[in-house]
């Protein structure tokens, strides 16, 4: 989404949805740190129904391990879940924890995309063993490495690859 579209969207009035019926699934969002940012900036009554599982630096392989370890207990606790997977950013980028600057993990992203795709397929396989559960993969947002690094104090962010 371009900045202009984002600005137009943010200026539109919020239309309260009409909620009818009974909740059939518990939404669970599994994300890296961008999920934490979203959770902390949403103030809506519908948010109370969302279970947030956000882990800084979580990569796609971490989500497979987490799901393998936790799916049974999630199903026991919530019965019918709809898992929203919102990861991949940390597979593609690397954070320098001493400076909080990011860069591409590799200039050849095709191997990384293949790893993410394989891990997403494993997630679908895990969820398919639980017919009362569904999974949706949320799009990895496009963001500017240069803007991120500039906002975190780098004086010459143009040197970073996009």
PDB file of C-alpha atoms in Angstrom:
ATOM      1  CA  UNK A   1       0.000   0.000   0.000  1.00  0.00           C
ATOM      2  CA  UNK A   2       1.441   3.367  -0.984  1.00  0.00           C
ATOM      3  CA  UNK A   3       1.800   6.171   1.524  1.00  0.00           C
ATOM      4  CA  UNK A   4      -0.919   8.174  -0.258  1.00  0.00           C
ATOM      5  CA  UNK A   5      -3.381   5.270  -0.076  1.00  0.00           C
ATOM      6  CA  UNK A   6      -2.455   4.681   3.557  1.00  0.00           C
ATOM      7  CA  UNK A   7      -3.078   8.339   4.372  1.00  0.00           C
ATOM      8  CA  UNK A   8      -6.459   8.300   2.579  1.00  0.00           C
ATOM      9  CA  UNK A   9      -7.413   5.124   4.429  1.00  0.00           C
ATOM     10  CA  UNK A  10      -6.399   6.532   7.814  1.00  0.00           C
ATOM     11  CA  UNK A  11      -8.485   9.679   7.208  1.00  0.00           C
ATOM     12  CA  UNK A  12     -11.693   7.741   6.529  1.00  0.00           C
ATOM     13  CA  UNK A  13     -14.158   7.568   9.405  1.00  0.00           C
ATOM     14  CA  UNK A  14     -14.362   4.226  11.173  1.00  0.00           C
ATOM     15  CA  UNK A  15     -17.628   2.476  10.448  1.00  0.00           C
ATOM     16  CA  UNK A  16     -18.625   0.215  13.287  1.00  0.00           C
ATOM     17  CA  UNK A  17     -19.432  -3.259  11.975  1.00  0.00           C
ATOM     18  CA  UNK A  18     -22.750  -4.844  12.806  1.00  0.00           C
ATOM     19  CA  UNK A  19     -21.959  -8.046  14.629  1.00  0.00           C
ATOM     20  CA  UNK A  20     -24.605 -10.702  14.596  1.00  0.00           C
ATOM     21  CA  UNK A  21     -24.599 -14.327  15.565  1.00  0.00           C
ATOM     22  CA  UNK A  22     -22.308 -16.349  17.724  1.00  0.00           C
ATOM     23  CA  UNK A  23     -18.531 -16.411  17.657  1.00  0.00           C
ATOM     24  CA  UNK A  24     -17.517 -19.679  16.012  1.00  0.00           C
ATOM     25  CA  UNK A  25     -13.722 -19.354  15.974  1.00  0.00           C
ATOM     26  CA  UNK A  26     -11.179 -17.798  18.294  1.00  0.00           C
ATOM     27  CA  UNK A  27      -8.784 -15.663  16.247  1.00  0.00           C
ATOM     28  CA  UNK A  28      -5.128 -16.187  17.130  1.00  0.00           C
ATOM     29  CA  UNK A  29      -2.512 -13.958  15.534  1.00  0.00           C
ATOM     30  CA  UNK A  30       1.010 -15.376  15.447  1.00  0.00           C
ATOM     31  CA  UNK A  31       3.477 -12.660  14.501  1.00  0.00           C
ATOM     32  CA  UNK A  32       6.881 -11.181  15.019  1.00  0.00           C
ATOM     33  CA  UNK A  33       7.302  -7.712  16.573  1.00  0.00           C
ATOM     34  CA  UNK A  34       5.005  -6.005  14.050  1.00  0.00           C
ATOM     35  CA  UNK A  35       2.139  -7.890  15.708  1.00  0.00           C
ATOM     36  CA  UNK A  36       3.144  -6.381  19.031  1.00  0.00           C
ATOM     37  CA  UNK A  37       3.052  -2.897  17.492  1.00  0.00           C
ATOM     38  CA  UNK A  38      -0.381  -3.565  16.034  1.00  0.00           C
ATOM     39  CA  UNK A  39      -1.744  -5.002  19.288  1.00  0.00           C
ATOM     40  CA  UNK A  40      -0.552  -1.972  21.246  1.00  0.00           C
ATOM     41  CA  UNK A  41      -2.127   0.477  18.794  1.00  0.00           C
ATOM     42  CA  UNK A  42      -5.581  -1.013  18.275  1.00  0.00           C
ATOM     43  CA  UNK A  43      -8.312   0.201  20.554  1.00  0.00           C
ATOM     44  CA  UNK A  44     -11.510  -1.500  19.523  1.00  0.00           C
ATOM     45  CA  UNK A  45     -13.926  -3.789  21.388  1.00  0.00           C
ATOM     46  CA  UNK A  46     -13.440  -6.522  18.778  1.00  0.00           C
ATOM     47  CA  UNK A  47      -9.768  -6.718  19.772  1.00  0.00           C
ATOM     48  CA  UNK A  48     -10.759  -8.288  23.078  1.00  0.00           C
ATOM     49  CA  UNK A  49     -11.548 -11.520  21.209  1.00  0.00           C
ATOM     50  CA  UNK A  50      -8.113 -11.773  19.577  1.00  0.00           C
ATOM     51  CA  UNK A  51      -5.414 -13.941  21.128  1.00  0.00           C
ATOM     52  CA  UNK A  52      -2.028 -12.437  20.332  1.00  0.00           C
ATOM     53  CA  UNK A  53       1.099 -14.599  20.113  1.00  0.00           C
ATOM     54  CA  UNK A  54       3.863 -12.165  19.161  1.00  0.00           C
ATOM     55  CA  UNK A  55       7.553 -12.965  19.363  1.00  0.00           C
ATOM     56  CA  UNK A  56      10.303 -10.491  18.469  1.00  0.00           C
ATOM     57  CA  UNK A  57      12.539 -11.818  15.728  1.00  0.00           C
ATOM     58  CA  UNK A  58      10.325 -14.822  14.998  1.00  0.00           C
ATOM     59  CA  UNK A  59      11.164 -16.481  11.697  1.00  0.00           C
ATOM     60  CA  UNK A  60       8.997 -18.861   9.704  1.00  0.00           C
ATOM     61  CA  UNK A  61      10.831 -21.936  11.035  1.00  0.00           C
ATOM     62  CA  UNK A  62      10.173 -20.686  14.596  1.00  0.00           C
ATOM     63  CA  UNK A  63       6.459 -20.557  13.875  1.00  0.00           C
ATOM     64  CA  UNK A  64       6.473 -24.183  12.716  1.00  0.00           C
ATOM     65  CA  UNK A  65       8.219 -25.271  15.927  1.00  0.00           C
ATOM     66  CA  UNK A  66       5.888 -23.155  18.072  1.00  0.00           C
ATOM     67  CA  UNK A  67       2.788 -24.530  16.354  1.00  0.00           C
ATOM     68  CA  UNK A  68       3.953 -28.146  16.653  1.00  0.00           C
ATOM     69  CA  UNK A  69       4.508 -27.596  20.366  1.00  0.00           C
ATOM     70  CA  UNK A  70       1.322 -25.607  21.107  1.00  0.00           C
ATOM     71  CA  UNK A  71      -1.462 -26.639  18.723  1.00  0.00           C
ATOM     72  CA  UNK A  72      -2.904 -29.308  21.009  1.00  0.00           C
ATOM     73  CA  UNK A  73      -3.128 -27.017  24.019  1.00  0.00           C
ATOM     74  CA  UNK A  74      -4.633 -24.221  21.886  1.00  0.00           C
ATOM     75  CA  UNK A  75      -7.334 -26.553  20.585  1.00  0.00           C
ATOM     76  CA  UNK A  76      -8.058 -27.822  24.096  1.00  0.00           C
ATOM     77  CA  UNK A  77      -8.349 -24.287  25.418  1.00  0.00           C
ATOM     78  CA  UNK A  78     -10.231 -22.585  22.545  1.00  0.00           C
ATOM     79  CA  UNK A  79     -11.678 -25.557  20.604  1.00  0.00           C
ATOM     80  CA  UNK A  80     -12.207 -23.870  17.230  1.00  0.00           C
ATOM     81  CA  UNK A  81      -9.346 -21.564  16.284  1.00  0.00           C
ATOM     82  CA  UNK A  82      -8.546 -19.490  13.262  1.00  0.00           C
ATOM     83  CA  UNK A  83      -4.809 -18.966  13.171  1.00  0.00           C
ATOM     84  CA  UNK A  84      -3.510 -15.881  11.385  1.00  0.00           C
ATOM     85  CA  UNK A  85       0.168 -16.175  10.501  1.00  0.00           C
ATOM     86  CA  UNK A  86       1.908 -12.823  10.010  1.00  0.00           C
ATOM     87  CA  UNK A  87       5.593 -13.568   9.712  1.00  0.00           C
ATOM     88  CA  UNK A  88       8.383 -13.545   7.158  1.00  0.00           C
ATOM     89  CA  UNK A  89       9.868 -10.108   7.756  1.00  0.00           C
ATOM     90  CA  UNK A  90      12.555 -11.501  10.059  1.00  0.00           C
ATOM     91  CA  UNK A  91      13.452 -14.186   7.496  1.00  0.00           C
ATOM     92  CA  UNK A  92      14.139 -11.511   4.895  1.00  0.00           C
ATOM     93  CA  UNK A  93      15.870  -8.943   7.099  1.00  0.00           C
ATOM     94  CA  UNK A  94      18.499  -9.066   9.812  1.00  0.00           C
ATOM     95  CA  UNK A  95      18.480  -6.779  12.842  1.00  0.00           C
ATOM     96  CA  UNK A  96      21.718  -5.585  14.383  1.00  0.00           C
ATOM     97  CA  UNK A  97      20.709  -5.608  18.053  1.00  0.00           C
ATOM     98  CA  UNK A  98      23.481  -3.195  19.064  1.00  0.00           C
ATOM     99  CA  UNK A  99      22.305  -0.453  16.668  1.00  0.00           C
ATOM    100  CA  UNK A 100      18.687  -1.528  15.901  1.00  0.00           C
ATOM    101  CA  UNK A 101      19.421  -1.093  12.203  1.00  0.00           C
ATOM    102  CA  UNK A 102      18.220  -3.667   9.666  1.00  0.00           C
ATOM    103  CA  UNK A 103      19.512  -4.933   6.363  1.00  0.00           C
ATOM    104  CA  UNK A 104      18.568  -7.620   3.877  1.00  0.00           C
ATOM    105  CA  UNK A 105      19.652 -11.043   5.074  1.00  0.00           C
ATOM    106  CA  UNK A 106      20.835 -11.850   1.556  1.00  0.00           C
ATOM    107  CA  UNK A 107      20.824 -10.173  -1.838  1.00  0.00           C
ATOM    108  CA  UNK A 108      19.488 -13.436  -3.286  1.00  0.00           C
ATOM    109  CA  UNK A 109      16.051 -13.604  -1.712  1.00  0.00           C
ATOM    110  CA  UNK A 110      14.812 -16.541  -3.810  1.00  0.00           C
ATOM    111  CA  UNK A 111      16.222 -19.099  -1.349  1.00  0.00           C
ATOM    112  CA  UNK A 112      14.665 -17.234   1.582  1.00  0.00           C
ATOM    113  CA  UNK A 113      11.284 -17.087  -0.156  1.00  0.00           C
ATOM    114  CA  UNK A 114      11.537 -20.834  -0.822  1.00  0.00           C
ATOM    115  CA  UNK A 115      12.227 -21.473   2.892  1.00  0.00           C
ATOM    116  CA  UNK A 116       9.256 -19.323   3.915  1.00  0.00           C
ATOM    117  CA  UNK A 117       7.011 -21.137   1.425  1.00  0.00           C
ATOM    118  CA  UNK A 118       8.147 -24.545   2.699  1.00  0.00           C
ATOM    119  CA  UNK A 119       7.477 -23.500   6.296  1.00  0.00           C
ATOM    120  CA  UNK A 120       4.035 -22.169   5.370  1.00  0.00           C
ATOM    121  CA  UNK A 121       3.253 -25.532   3.768  1.00  0.00           C
ATOM    122  CA  UNK A 122       4.316 -27.265   6.997  1.00  0.00           C
ATOM    123  CA  UNK A 123       1.965 -25.003   8.958  1.00  0.00           C
ATOM    124  CA  UNK A 124      -0.923 -25.947   6.653  1.00  0.00           C
ATOM    125  CA  UNK A 125      -0.023 -29.608   7.172  1.00  0.00           C
ATOM    126  CA  UNK A 126      -0.051 -29.239  10.968  1.00  0.00           C
ATOM    127  CA  UNK A 127      -3.392 -27.406  10.965  1.00  0.00           C
ATOM    128  CA  UNK A 128      -4.966 -29.930   8.569  1.00  0.00           C
ATOM    129  CA  UNK A 129      -4.800 -32.541  11.341  1.00  0.00           C
ATOM    130  CA  UNK A 130      -7.338 -30.423  13.256  1.00  0.00           C
ATOM    131  CA  UNK A 131     -10.551 -30.084  11.213  1.00  0.00           C
ATOM    132  CA  UNK A 132     -11.970 -27.536  13.693  1.00  0.00           C
ATOM    133  CA  UNK A 133      -9.109 -25.151  12.889  1.00  0.00           C
ATOM    134  CA  UNK A 134      -8.323 -22.838  10.001  1.00  0.00           C
ATOM    135  CA  UNK A 135      -5.248 -20.885   9.000  1.00  0.00           C
ATOM    136  CA  UNK A 136      -4.785 -17.670   7.036  1.00  0.00           C
ATOM    137  CA  UNK A 137      -1.437 -16.212   6.018  1.00  0.00           C
ATOM    138  CA  UNK A 138      -1.342 -12.437   6.209  1.00  0.00           C
ATOM    139  CA  UNK A 139       0.731 -10.569   3.668  1.00  0.00           C
ATOM    140  CA  UNK A 140       4.210  -9.503   4.698  1.00  0.00           C
ATOM    141  CA  UNK A 141       4.054  -5.709   4.561  1.00  0.00           C
ATOM    142  CA  UNK A 142       6.360  -3.808   2.279  1.00  0.00           C
ATOM    143  CA  UNK A 143       8.431  -1.363   4.233  1.00  0.00           C
ATOM    144  CA  UNK A 144      11.496   0.686   3.571  1.00  0.00           C
ATOM    145  CA  UNK A 145      14.755  -0.457   5.128  1.00  0.00           C
ATOM    146  CA  UNK A 146      16.102   3.029   4.514  1.00  0.00           C
ATOM    147  CA  UNK A 147      13.193   4.679   6.346  1.00  0.00           C
ATOM    148  CA  UNK A 148      13.464   2.188   9.232  1.00  0.00           C
ATOM    149  CA  UNK A 149      17.194   2.840   9.623  1.00  0.00           C
ATOM    150  CA  UNK A 150      16.744   6.608   9.308  1.00  0.00           C
ATOM    151  CA  UNK A 151      14.050   6.534  11.998  1.00  0.00           C
ATOM    152  CA  UNK A 152      16.493   4.632  14.211  1.00  0.00           C
ATOM    153  CA  UNK A 153      19.271   7.196  13.909  1.00  0.00           C
ATOM    154  CA  UNK A 154      21.346   6.171  10.882  1.00  0.00           C
ATOM    155  CA  UNK A 155      22.680   9.324   9.235  1.00  0.00           C
ATOM    156  CA  UNK A 156      23.160   7.784   5.767  1.00  0.00           C
ATOM    157  CA  UNK A 157      20.394   5.180   5.292  1.00  0.00           C
ATOM    158  CA  UNK A 158      20.731   5.364   1.485  1.00  0.00           C
ATOM    159  CA  UNK A 159      23.614   2.860   1.728  1.00  0.00           C
ATOM    160  CA  UNK A 160      21.183   0.069   2.691  1.00  0.00           C
ATOM    161  CA  UNK A 161      19.744  -2.229   0.049  1.00  0.00           C
ATOM    162  CA  UNK A 162      15.982  -2.244  -0.527  1.00  0.00           C
TER     163      UNK A 162
END
